[in-house]
PDB file of C-alpha atoms in Angstrom:
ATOM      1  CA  UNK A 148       0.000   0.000   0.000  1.00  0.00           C
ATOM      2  CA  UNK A 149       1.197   3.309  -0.966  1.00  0.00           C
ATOM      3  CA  UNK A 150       2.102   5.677   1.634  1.00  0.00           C
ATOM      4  CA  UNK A 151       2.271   9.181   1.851  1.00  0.00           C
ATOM      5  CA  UNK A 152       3.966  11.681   4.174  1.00  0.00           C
ATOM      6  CA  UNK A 153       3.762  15.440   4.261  1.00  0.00           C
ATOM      7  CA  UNK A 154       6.076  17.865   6.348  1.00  0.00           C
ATOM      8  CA  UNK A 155       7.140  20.907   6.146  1.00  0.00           C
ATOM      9  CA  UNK A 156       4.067  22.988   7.635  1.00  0.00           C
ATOM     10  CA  UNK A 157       4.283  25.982  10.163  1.00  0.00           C
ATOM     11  CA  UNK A 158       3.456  29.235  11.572  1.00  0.00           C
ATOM     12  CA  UNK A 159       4.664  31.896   9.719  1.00  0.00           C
ATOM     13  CA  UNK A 160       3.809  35.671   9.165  1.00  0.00           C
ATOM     14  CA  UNK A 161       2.117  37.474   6.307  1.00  0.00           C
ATOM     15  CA  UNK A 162       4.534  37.344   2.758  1.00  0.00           C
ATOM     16  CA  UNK A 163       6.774  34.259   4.687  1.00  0.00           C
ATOM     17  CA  UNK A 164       7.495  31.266   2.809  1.00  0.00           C
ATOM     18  CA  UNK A 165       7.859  27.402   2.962  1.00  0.00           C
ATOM     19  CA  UNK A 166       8.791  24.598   1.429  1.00  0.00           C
ATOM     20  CA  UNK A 167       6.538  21.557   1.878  1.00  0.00           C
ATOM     21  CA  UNK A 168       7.660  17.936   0.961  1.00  0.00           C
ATOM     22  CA  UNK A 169       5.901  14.692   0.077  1.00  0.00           C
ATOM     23  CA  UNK A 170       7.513  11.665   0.698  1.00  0.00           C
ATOM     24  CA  UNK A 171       5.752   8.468  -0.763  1.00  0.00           C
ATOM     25  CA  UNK A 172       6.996   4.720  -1.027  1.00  0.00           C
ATOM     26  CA  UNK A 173       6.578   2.878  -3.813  1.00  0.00           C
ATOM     27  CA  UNK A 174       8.413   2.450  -7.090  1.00  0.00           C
ATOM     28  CA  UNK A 175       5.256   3.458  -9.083  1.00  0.00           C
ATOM     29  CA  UNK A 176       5.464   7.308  -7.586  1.00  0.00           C
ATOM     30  CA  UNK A 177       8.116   8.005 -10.833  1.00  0.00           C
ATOM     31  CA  UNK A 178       5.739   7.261 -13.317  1.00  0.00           C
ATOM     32  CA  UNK A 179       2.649   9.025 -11.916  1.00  0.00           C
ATOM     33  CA  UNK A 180       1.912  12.460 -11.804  1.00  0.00           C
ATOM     34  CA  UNK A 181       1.587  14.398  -8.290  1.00  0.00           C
ATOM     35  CA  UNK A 182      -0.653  16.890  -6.917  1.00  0.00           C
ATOM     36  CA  UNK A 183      -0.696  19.353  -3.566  1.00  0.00           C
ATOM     37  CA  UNK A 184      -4.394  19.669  -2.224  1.00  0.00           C
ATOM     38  CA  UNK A 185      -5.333  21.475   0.692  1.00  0.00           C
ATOM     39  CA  UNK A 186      -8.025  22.350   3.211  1.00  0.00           C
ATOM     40  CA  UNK A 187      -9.213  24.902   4.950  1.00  0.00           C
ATOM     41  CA  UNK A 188     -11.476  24.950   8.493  1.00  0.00           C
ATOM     42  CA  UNK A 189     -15.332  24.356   7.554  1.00  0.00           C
ATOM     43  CA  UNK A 190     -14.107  24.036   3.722  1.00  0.00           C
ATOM     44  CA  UNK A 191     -13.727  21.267   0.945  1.00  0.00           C
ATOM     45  CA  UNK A 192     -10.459  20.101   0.051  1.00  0.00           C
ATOM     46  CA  UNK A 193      -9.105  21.744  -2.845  1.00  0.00           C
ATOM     47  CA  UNK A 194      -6.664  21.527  -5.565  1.00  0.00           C
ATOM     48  CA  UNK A 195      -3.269  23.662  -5.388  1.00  0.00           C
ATOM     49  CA  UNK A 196      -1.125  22.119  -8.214  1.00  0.00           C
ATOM     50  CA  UNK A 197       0.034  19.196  -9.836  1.00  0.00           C
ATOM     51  CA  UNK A 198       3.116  17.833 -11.955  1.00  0.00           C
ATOM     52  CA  UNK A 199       3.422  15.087 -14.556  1.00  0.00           C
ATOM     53  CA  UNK A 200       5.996  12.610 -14.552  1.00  0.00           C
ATOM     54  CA  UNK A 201       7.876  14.942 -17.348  1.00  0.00           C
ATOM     55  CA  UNK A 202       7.220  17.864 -15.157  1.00  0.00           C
ATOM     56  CA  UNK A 203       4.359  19.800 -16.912  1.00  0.00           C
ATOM     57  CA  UNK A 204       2.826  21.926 -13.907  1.00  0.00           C
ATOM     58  CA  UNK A 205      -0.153  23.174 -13.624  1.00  0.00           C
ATOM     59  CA  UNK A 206      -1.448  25.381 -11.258  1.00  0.00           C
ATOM     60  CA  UNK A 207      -5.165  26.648  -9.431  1.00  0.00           C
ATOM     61  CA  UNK A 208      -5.717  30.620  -9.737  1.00  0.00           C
ATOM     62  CA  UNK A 209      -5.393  31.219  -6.691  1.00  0.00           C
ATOM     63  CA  UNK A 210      -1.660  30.255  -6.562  1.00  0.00           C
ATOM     64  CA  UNK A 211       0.098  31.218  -9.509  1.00  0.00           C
ATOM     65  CA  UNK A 212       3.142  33.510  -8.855  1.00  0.00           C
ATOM     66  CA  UNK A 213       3.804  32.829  -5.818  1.00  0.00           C
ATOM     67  CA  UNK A 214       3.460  28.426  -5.404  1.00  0.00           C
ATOM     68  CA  UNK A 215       6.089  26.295  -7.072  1.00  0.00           C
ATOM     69  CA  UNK A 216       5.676  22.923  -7.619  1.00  0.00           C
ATOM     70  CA  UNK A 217       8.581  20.173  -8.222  1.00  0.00           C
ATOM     71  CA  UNK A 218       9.427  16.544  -7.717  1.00  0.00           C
ATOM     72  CA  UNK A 219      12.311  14.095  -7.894  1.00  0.00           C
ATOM     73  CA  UNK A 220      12.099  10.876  -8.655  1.00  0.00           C
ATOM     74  CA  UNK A 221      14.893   9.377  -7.681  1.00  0.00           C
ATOM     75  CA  UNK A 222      14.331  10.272  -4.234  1.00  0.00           C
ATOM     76  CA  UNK A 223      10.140   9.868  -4.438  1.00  0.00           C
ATOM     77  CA  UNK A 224       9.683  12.813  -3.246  1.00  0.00           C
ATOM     78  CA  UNK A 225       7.707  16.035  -4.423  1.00  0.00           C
ATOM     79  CA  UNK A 226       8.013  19.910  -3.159  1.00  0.00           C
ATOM     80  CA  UNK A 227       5.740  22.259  -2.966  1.00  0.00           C
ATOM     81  CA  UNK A 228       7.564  25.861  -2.510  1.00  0.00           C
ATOM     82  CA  UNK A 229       5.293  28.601  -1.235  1.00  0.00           C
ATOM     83  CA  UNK A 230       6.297  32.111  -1.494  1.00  0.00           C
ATOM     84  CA  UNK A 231       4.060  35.532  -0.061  1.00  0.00           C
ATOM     85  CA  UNK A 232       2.199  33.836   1.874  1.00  0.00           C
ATOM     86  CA  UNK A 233      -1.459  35.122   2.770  1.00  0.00           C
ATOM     87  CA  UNK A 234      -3.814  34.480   5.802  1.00  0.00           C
ATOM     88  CA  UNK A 235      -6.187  32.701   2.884  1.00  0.00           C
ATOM     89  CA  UNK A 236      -3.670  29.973   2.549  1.00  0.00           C
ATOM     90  CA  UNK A 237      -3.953  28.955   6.226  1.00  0.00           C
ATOM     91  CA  UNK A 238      -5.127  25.021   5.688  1.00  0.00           C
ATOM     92  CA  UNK A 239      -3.869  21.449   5.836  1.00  0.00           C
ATOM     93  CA  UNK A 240      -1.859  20.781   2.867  1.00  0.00           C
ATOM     94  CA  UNK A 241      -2.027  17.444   1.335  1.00  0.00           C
ATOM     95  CA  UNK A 242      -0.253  15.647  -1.290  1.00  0.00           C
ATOM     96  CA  UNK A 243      -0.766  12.909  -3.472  1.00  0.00           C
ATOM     97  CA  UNK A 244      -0.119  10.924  -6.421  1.00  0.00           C
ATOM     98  CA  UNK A 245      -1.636   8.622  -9.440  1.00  0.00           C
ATOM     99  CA  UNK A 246      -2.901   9.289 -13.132  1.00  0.00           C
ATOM    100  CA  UNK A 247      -3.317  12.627 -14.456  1.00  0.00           C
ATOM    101  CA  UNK A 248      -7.199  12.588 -14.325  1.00  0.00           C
ATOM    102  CA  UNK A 249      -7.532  11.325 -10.863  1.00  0.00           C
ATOM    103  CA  UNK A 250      -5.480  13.782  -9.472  1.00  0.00           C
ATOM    104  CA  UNK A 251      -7.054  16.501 -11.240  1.00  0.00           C
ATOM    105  CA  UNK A 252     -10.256  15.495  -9.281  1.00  0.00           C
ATOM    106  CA  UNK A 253      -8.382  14.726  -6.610  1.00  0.00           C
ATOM    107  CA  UNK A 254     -10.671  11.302  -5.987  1.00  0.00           C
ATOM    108  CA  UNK A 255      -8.195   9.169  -4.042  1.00  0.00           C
ATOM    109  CA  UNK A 256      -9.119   7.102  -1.523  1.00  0.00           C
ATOM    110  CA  UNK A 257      -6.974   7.514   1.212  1.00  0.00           C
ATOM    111  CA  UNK A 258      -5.087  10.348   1.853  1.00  0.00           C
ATOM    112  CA  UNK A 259      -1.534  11.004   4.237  1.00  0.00           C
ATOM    113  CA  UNK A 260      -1.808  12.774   7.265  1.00  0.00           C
ATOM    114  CA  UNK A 261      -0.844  16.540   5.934  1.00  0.00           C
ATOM    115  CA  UNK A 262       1.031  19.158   6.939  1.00  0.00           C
ATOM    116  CA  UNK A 263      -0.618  22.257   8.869  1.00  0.00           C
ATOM    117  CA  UNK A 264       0.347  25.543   7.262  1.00  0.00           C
ATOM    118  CA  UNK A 265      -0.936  28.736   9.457  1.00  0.00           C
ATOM    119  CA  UNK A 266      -0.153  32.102   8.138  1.00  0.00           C
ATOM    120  CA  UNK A 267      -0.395  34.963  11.034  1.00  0.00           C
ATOM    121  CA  UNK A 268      -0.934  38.499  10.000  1.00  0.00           C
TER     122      UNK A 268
END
């Protein structure tokens, strides 16, 4: 069973950064493409961005500019680099991983345990 662990989360004040990473076992992660999710109190889980397995990006709205995804392979392990931060990005951030339309949906199944990101002003 696949596995999934998110870390990098904290406190940090208004325009801060952080780098998130997802670590995930399996051989199959390489070949997949990866997405960073996240949820907010009393809201739905939504999508941040993803990357392929050739490292096409794509990114929600709300993001661009300032979120930067990446991955690498050879360690199974994806990034998620977040820059001027904003009190609206406060949420869990997930990640996870599988075939392009399923994580566009985001319909997994089972998900890690996430990584809390609070942004103070």
């Amino acid at each position: 069973q696949v596995q999934l662990v998110e870390s990098g989360g904290g406190l940090v004040q208004v325009g801060g950064s952080l780098t998130l990473s997802c670590a995930a076992s399996g051989s199959i992660f390489r070949i997949n493409t990866m997405g960073w999710y996240r949820q907010a109190p009393g809201k739905q889980r939504e999508f941040v961005a993803l990357i392929t397995s050739v490292g096409t990006t794509n990114y929600a709205d709300s993001v661009k500019g300032r979120f930067t995804i990446s991955r690498d392979n050879a360690k199974n392990t994806g990034y998620l680099q977040i820059n001027s931060l904003k009190p609206e990005d406060t949420a869990v951030y997930y990640c996870n991983f599988g075939p392009w339309s399923t994580v566009v949906a985001g319909d997994f199944g089972s998900w890690g345990q996430g990584t809390q990101v609070t942004v103070s002003s």
